PDB file of C-alpha atoms and ligand atoms in Angstrom:
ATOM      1  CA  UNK T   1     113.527 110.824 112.197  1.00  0.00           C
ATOM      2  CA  UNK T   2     113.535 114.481 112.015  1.00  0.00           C
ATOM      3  CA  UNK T   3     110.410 116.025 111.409  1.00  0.00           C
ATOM      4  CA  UNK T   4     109.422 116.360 107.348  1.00  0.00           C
ATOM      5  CA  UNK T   5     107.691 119.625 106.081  1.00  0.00           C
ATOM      6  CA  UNK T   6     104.162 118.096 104.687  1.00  0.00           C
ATOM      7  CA  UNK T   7     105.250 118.323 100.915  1.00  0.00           C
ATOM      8  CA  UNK T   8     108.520 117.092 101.616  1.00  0.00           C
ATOM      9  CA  UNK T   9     106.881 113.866 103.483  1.00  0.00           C
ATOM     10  CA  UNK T  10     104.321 114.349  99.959  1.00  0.00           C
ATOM     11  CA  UNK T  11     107.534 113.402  97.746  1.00  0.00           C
ATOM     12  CA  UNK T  12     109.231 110.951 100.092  1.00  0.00           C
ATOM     13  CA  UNK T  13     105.329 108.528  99.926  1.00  0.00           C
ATOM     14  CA  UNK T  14     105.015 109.169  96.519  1.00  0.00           C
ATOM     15  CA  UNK T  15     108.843 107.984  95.925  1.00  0.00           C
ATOM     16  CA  UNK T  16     107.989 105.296  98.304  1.00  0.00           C
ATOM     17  CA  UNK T  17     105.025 104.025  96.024  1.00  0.00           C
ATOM     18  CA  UNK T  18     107.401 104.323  92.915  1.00  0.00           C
ATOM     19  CA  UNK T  19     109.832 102.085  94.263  1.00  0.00           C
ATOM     20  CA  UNK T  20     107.652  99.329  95.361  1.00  0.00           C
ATOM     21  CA  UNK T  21     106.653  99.159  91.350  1.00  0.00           C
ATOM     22  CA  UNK T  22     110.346  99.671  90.290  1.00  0.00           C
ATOM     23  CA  UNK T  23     111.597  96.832  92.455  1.00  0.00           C
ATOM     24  CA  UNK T  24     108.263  94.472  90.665  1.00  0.00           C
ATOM     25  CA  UNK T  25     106.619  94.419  94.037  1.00  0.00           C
ATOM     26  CA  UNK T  26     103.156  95.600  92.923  1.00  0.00           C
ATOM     27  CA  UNK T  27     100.427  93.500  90.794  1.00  0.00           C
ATOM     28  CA  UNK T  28      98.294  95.038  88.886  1.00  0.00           C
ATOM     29  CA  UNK T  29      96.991  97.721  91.436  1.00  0.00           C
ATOM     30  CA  UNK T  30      97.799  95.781  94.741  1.00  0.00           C
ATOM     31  CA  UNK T  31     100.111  97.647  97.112  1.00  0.00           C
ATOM     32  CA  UNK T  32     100.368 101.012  98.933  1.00  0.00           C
ATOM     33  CA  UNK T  33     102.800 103.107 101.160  1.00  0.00           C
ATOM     34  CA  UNK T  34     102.163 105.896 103.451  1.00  0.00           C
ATOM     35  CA  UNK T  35     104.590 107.789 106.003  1.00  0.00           C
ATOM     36  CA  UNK T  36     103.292 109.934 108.898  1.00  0.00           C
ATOM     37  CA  UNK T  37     103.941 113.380 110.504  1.00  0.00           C
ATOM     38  CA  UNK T  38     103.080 112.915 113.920  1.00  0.00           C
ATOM     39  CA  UNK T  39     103.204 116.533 114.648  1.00  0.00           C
ATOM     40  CA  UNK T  40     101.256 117.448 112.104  1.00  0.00           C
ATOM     41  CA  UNK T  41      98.528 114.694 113.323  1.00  0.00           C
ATOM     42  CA  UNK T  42      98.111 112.732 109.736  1.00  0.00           C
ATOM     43  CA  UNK T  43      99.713 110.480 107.236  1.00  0.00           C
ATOM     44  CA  UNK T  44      99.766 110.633 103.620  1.00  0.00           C
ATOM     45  CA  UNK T  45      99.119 107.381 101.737  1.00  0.00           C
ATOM     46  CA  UNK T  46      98.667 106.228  97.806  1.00  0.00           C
ATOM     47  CA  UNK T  47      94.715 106.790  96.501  1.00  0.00           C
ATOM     48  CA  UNK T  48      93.043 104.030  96.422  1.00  0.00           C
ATOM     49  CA  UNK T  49      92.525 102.380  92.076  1.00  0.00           C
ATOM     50  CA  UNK T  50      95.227 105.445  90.709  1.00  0.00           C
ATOM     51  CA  UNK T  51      97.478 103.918  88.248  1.00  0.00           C
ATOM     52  CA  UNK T  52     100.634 104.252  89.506  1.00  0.00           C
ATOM     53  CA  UNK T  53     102.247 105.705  86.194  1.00  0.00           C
ATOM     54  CA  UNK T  54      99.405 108.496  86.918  1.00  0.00           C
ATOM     55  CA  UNK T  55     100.209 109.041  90.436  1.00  0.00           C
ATOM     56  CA  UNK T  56     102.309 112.337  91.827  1.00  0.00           C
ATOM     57  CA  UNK T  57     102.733 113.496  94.846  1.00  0.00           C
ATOM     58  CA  UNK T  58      99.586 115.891  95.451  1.00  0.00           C
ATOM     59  CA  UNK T  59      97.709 112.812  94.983  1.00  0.00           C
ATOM     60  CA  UNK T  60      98.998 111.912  98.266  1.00  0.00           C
ATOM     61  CA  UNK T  61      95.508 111.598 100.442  1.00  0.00           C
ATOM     62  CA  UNK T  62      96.354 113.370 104.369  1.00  0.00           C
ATOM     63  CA  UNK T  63      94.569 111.182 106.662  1.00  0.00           C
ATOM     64  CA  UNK T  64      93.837 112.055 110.033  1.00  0.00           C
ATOM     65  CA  UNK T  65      95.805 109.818 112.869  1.00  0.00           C
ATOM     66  CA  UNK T  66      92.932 110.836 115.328  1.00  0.00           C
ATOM     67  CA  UNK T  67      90.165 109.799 113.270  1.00  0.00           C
ATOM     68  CA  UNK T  68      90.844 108.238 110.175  1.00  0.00           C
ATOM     69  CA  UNK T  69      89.110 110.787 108.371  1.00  0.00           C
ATOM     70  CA  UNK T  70      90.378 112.831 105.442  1.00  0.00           C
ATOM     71  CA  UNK T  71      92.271 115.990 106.520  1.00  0.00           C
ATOM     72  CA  UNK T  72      93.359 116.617 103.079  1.00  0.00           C
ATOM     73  CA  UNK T  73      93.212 115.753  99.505  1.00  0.00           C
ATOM     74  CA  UNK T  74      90.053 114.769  96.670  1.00  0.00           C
ATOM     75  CA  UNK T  75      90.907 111.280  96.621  1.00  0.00           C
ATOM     76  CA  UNK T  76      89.366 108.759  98.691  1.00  0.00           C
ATOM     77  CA  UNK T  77      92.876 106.692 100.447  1.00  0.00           C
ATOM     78  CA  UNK T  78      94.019 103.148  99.465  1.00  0.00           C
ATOM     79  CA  UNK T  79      90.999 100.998 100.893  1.00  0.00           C
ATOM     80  CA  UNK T  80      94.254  99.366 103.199  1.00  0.00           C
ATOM     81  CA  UNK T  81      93.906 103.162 104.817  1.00  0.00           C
ATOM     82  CA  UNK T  82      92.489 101.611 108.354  1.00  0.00           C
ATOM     83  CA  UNK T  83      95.440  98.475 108.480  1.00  0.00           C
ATOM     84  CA  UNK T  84      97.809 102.030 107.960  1.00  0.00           C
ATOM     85  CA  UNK T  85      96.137 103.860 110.830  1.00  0.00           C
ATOM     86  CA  UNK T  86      96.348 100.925 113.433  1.00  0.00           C
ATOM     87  CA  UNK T  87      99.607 100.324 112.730  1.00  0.00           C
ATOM     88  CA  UNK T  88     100.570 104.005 113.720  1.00  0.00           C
ATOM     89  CA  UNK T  89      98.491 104.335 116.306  1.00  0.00           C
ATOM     90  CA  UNK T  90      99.502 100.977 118.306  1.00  0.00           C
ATOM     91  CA  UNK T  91     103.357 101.309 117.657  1.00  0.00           C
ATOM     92  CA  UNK T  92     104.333 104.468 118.264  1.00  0.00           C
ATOM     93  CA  UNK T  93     107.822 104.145 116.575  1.00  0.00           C
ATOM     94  CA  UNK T  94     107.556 103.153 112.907  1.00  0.00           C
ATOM     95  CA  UNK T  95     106.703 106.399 110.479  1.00  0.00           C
ATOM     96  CA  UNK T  96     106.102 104.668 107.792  1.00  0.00           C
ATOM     97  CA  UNK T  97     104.499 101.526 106.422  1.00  0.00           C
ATOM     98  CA  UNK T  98     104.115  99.192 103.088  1.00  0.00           C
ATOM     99  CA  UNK T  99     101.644  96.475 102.086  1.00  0.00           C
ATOM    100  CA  UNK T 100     101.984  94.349  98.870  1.00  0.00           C
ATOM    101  CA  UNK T 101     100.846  91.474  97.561  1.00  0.00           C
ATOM    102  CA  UNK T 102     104.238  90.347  95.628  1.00  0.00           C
ATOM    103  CA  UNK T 103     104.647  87.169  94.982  1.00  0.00           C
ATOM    104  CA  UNK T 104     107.386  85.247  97.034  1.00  0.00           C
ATOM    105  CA  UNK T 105     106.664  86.668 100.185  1.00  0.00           C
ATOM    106  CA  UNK T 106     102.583  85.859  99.478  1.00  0.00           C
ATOM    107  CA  UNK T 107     103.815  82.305  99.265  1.00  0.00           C
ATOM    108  CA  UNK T 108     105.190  82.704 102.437  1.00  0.00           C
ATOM    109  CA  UNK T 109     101.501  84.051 103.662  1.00  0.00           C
ATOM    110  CA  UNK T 110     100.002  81.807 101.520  1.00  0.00           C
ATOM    111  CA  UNK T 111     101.273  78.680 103.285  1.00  0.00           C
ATOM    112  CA  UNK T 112     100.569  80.172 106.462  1.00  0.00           C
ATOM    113  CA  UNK T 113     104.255  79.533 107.297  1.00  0.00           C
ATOM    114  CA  UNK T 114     107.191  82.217 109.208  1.00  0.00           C
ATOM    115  CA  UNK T 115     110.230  82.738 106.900  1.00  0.00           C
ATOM    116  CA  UNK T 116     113.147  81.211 108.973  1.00  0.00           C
ATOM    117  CA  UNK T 117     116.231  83.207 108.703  1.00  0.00           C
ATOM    118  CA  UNK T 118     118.541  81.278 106.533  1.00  0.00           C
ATOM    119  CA  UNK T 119     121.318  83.411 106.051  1.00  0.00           C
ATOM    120  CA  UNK T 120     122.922  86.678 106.195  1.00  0.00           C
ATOM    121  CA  UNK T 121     120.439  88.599 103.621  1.00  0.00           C
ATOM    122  CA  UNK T 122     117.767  88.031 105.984  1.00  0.00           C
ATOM    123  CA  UNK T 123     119.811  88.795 109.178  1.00  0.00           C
ATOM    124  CA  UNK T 124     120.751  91.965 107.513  1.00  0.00           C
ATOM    125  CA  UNK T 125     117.087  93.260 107.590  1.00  0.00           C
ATOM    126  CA  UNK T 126     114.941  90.911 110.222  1.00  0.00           C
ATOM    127  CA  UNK T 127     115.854  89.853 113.691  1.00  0.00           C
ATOM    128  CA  UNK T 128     114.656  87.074 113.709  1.00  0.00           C
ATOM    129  CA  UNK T 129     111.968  84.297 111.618  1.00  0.00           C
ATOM    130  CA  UNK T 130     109.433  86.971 109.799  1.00  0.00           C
ATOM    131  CA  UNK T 131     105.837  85.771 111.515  1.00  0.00           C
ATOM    132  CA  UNK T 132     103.239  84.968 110.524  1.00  0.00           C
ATOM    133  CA  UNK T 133      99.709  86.083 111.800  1.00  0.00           C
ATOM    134  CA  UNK T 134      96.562  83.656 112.302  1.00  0.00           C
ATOM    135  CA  UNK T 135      93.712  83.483 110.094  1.00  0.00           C
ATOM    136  CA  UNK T 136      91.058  86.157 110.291  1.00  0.00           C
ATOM    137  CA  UNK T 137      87.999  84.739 111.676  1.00  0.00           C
ATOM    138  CA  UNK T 138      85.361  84.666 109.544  1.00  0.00           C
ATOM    139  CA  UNK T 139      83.071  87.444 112.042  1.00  0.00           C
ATOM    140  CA  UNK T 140      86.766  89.440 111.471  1.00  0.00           C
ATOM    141  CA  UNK T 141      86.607  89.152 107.665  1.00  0.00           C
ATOM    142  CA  UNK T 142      82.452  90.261 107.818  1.00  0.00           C
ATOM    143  CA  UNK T 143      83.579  93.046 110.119  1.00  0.00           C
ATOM    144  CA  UNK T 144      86.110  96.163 109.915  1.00  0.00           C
ATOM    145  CA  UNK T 145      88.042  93.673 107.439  1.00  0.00           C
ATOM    146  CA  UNK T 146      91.187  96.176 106.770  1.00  0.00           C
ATOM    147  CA  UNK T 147      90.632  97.688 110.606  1.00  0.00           C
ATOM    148  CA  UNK T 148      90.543  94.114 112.305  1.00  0.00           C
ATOM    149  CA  UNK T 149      93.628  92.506 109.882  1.00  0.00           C
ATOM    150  CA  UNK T 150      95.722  95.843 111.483  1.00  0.00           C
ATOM    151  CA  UNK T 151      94.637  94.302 114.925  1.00  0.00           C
ATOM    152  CA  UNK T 152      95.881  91.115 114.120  1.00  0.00           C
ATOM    153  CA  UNK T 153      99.088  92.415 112.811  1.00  0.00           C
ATOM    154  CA  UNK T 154      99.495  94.118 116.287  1.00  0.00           C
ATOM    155  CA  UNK T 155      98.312  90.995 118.277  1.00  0.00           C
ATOM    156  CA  UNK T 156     101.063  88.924 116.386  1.00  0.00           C
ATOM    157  CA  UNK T 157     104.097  90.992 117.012  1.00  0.00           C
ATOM    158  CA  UNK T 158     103.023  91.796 120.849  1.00  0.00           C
ATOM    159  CA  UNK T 159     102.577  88.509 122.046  1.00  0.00           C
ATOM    160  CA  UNK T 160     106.006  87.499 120.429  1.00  0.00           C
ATOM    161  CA  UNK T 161     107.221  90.159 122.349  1.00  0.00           C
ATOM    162  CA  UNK T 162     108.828  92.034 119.312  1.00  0.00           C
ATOM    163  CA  UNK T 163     110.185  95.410 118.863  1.00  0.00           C
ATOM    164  CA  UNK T 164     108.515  96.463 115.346  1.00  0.00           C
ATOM    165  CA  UNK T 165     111.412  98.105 114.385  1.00  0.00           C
ATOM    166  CA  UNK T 166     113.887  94.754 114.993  1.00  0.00           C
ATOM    167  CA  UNK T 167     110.773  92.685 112.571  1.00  0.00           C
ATOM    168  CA  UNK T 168     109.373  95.292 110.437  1.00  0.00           C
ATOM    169  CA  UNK T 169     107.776  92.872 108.587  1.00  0.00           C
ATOM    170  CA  UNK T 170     104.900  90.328 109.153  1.00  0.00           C
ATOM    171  CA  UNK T 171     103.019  88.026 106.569  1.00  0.00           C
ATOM    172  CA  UNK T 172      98.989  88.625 107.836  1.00  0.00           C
ATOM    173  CA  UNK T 173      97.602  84.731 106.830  1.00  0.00           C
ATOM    174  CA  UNK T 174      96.240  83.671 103.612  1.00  0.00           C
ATOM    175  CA  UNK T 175      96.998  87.640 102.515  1.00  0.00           C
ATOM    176  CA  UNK T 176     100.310  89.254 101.948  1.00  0.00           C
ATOM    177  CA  UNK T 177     103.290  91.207 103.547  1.00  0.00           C
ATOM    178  CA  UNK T 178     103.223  94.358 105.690  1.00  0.00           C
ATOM    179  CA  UNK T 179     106.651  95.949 106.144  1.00  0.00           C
ATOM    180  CA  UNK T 180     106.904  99.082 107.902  1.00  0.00           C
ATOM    181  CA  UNK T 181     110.299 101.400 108.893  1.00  0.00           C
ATOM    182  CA  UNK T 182     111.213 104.477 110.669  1.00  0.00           C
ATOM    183  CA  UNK T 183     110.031 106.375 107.317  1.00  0.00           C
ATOM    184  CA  UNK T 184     108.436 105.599 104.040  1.00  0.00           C
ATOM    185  CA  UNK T 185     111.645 105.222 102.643  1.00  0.00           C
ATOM    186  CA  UNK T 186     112.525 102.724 105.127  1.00  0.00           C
ATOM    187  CA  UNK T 187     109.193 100.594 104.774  1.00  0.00           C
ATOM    188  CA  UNK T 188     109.650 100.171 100.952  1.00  0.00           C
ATOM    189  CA  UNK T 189     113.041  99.305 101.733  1.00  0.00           C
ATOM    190  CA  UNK T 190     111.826  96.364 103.980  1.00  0.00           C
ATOM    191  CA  UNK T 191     109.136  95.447 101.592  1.00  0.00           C
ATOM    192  CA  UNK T 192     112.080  94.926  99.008  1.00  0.00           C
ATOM    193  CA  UNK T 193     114.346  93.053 101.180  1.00  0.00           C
ATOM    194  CA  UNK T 194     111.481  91.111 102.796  1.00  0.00           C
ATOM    195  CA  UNK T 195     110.580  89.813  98.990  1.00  0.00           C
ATOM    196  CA  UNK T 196     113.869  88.937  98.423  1.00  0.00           C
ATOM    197  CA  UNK T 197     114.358  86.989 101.743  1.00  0.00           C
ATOM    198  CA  UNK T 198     111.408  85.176 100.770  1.00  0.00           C
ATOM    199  CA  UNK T 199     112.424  83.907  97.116  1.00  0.00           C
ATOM    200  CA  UNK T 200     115.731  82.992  98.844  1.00  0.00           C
ATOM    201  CA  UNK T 201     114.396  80.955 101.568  1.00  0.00           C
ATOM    202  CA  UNK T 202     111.893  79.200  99.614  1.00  0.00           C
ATOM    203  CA  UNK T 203     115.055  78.373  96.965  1.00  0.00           C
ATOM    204  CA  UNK T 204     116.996  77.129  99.556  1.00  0.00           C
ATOM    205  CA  UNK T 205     114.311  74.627 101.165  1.00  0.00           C
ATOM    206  CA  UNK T 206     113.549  73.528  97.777  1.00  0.00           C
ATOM    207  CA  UNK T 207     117.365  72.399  97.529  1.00  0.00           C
ATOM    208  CA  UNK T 208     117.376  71.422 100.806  1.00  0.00           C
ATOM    209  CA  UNK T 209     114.211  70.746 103.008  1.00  0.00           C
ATOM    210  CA  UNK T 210     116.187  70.074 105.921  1.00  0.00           C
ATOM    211  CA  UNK T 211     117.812  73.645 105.943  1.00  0.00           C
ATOM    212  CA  UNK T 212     118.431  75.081 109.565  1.00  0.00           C
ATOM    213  CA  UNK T 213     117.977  78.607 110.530  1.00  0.00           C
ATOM    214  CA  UNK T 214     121.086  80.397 110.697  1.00  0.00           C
ATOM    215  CA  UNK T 215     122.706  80.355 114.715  1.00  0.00           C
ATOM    216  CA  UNK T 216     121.343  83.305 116.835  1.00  0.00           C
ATOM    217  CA  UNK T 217     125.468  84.904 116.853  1.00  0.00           C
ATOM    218  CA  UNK T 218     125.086  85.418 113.015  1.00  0.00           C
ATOM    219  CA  UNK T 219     121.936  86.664 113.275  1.00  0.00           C
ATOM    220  CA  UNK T 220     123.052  88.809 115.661  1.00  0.00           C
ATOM    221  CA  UNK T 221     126.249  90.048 113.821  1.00  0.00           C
ATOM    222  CA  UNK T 222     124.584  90.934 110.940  1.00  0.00           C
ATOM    223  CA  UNK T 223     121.525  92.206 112.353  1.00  0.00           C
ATOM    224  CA  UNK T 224     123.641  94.738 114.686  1.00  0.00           C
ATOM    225  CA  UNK T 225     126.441  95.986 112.032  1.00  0.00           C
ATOM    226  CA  UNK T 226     123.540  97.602 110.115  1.00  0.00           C
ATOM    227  CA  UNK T 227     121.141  98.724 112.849  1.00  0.00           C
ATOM    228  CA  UNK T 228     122.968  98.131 116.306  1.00  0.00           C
ATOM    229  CA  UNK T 229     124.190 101.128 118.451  1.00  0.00           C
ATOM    230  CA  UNK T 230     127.710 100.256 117.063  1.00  0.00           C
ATOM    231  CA  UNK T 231     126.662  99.835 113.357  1.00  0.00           C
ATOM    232  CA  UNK T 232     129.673  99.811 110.693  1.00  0.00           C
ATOM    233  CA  UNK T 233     127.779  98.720 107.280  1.00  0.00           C
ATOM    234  CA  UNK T 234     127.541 101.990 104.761  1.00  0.00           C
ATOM    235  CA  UNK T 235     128.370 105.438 105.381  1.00  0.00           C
ATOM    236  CA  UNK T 236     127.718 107.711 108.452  1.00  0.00           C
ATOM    237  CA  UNK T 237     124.951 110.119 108.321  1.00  0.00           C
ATOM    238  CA  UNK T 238     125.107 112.566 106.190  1.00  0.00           C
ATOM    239  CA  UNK T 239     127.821 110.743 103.846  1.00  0.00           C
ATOM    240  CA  UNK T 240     124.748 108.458 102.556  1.00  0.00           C
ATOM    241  CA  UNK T 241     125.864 108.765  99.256  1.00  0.00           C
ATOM    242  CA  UNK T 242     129.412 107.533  99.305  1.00  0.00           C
ATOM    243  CA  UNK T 243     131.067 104.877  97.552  1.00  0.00           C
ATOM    244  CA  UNK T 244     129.582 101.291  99.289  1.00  0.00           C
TER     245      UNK T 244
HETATM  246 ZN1  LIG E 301      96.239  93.283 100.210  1.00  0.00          ZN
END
């Protein structure tokens, strides 16, 4: 993604944040976003206990990729601020990520169960069954709880051998959804579809408990027209806002 001047990257998190409660992701307080500008050295994520009605975007807290610490900003970051900074630092590709505790997908993380892909909603957006991570020990929990569940995360989609930006989405045990995306944008985005998948999935094996994933040539197809090198669904660059 091309490089975002600090305010404008202030307005795309902040929009980010917005859209998670506009799309009925977030309970109560429970959910944050946060994009990064690697040059720059820092990410900007959602306070931690704002209302979100009250937020705007020079409540954005600038958080040091180095360090952790607080480069900029009054407020003290979302308490999920170390989960964020892992995530950056370990996978070099994603620029933005999104945690929330809505309901479908918790399920999901609840039953300590992978969403199988189904059908062509979740082809569309995951490449494969959305994973699930183990339980946090209890030494992890007592620990760096938000710094160790990042860890985890990181664990899970390395030794499944996944690029994070084919399965930008996990389900961390017992916990909720991560999503994360090339931008902030893009992470809410996931967080969105990834709720969606979830209600579906959980629908369909209600219907039918003997539903089968969806063949690895559909996942495929629909996976690749929207993200593969020869990608056809929407509008080229630059065109984003054409007819659909
Ligand atoms: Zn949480």
């Amino acid at each position: 993604m091309p490089q975002l001047m600090l305010s404008e990257l202030r307005e795309q998190v902040w929009r980010a944040n917005q859209a998670l409660v506009r799309a009925g992701l977030v309970t109560l307080s429970f959910g944050n976003a946060s994009g990064v500008d690697r040059a720059a050295g820092v990410f900007l994520i959602k306070p931690s206990g704002v209302p979100y009605e009250r937020l705007t975007p020079a409540d954005m807290v600038a958080v040091s990729l180095a360090d952790g610490s607080v480069a900029e900003g009054d407020l003290r970051p979302s308490s999920d601020t170390p989960t964020h900074l892992l995530l950056y630092r370990r996978f070099g590709s994603i620029g933005g990520v999104v945690h929330t505790h809505s309901s479908a997908a918790v399920a999901w993380a609840q039953a300590g169960r992978s969403i199988p892909p189904l059908g062509t909603t979740h082809a569309d957006h995951f490449h494969g069954p959305v994973p699930v991570t183990r339980p946090l020990t209890r030494e992890e929990v007592e620990g760096d709880y938000e710094r160790e569940t990042g860890l985890v995360i990181a664990a899970t989609i390395e030794t499944l051998g996944l690029d994070p930006l084919e399965m930008p989405a996990i389900l961390v045990a017992s916990h909720g959804p991560f999503t994360w995306g090339v931008d902030a944008e893009h992470a809410a985005e996931n967080a969105i579809a990834l709720e969606a998948v979830a209600a579906m999935a959980a629908a369909t094996l209600a219907l039918d408990p003997g539903a089968e994933p969806v063949g690895q040539y559909l996942l495929d197809r629909h996976y690749n027209r929207k993200h593969g090198p020869g990608a056809y669904y929407g509008q080229p660059a630059g065109n984003a806002k054409g007819p659909q």
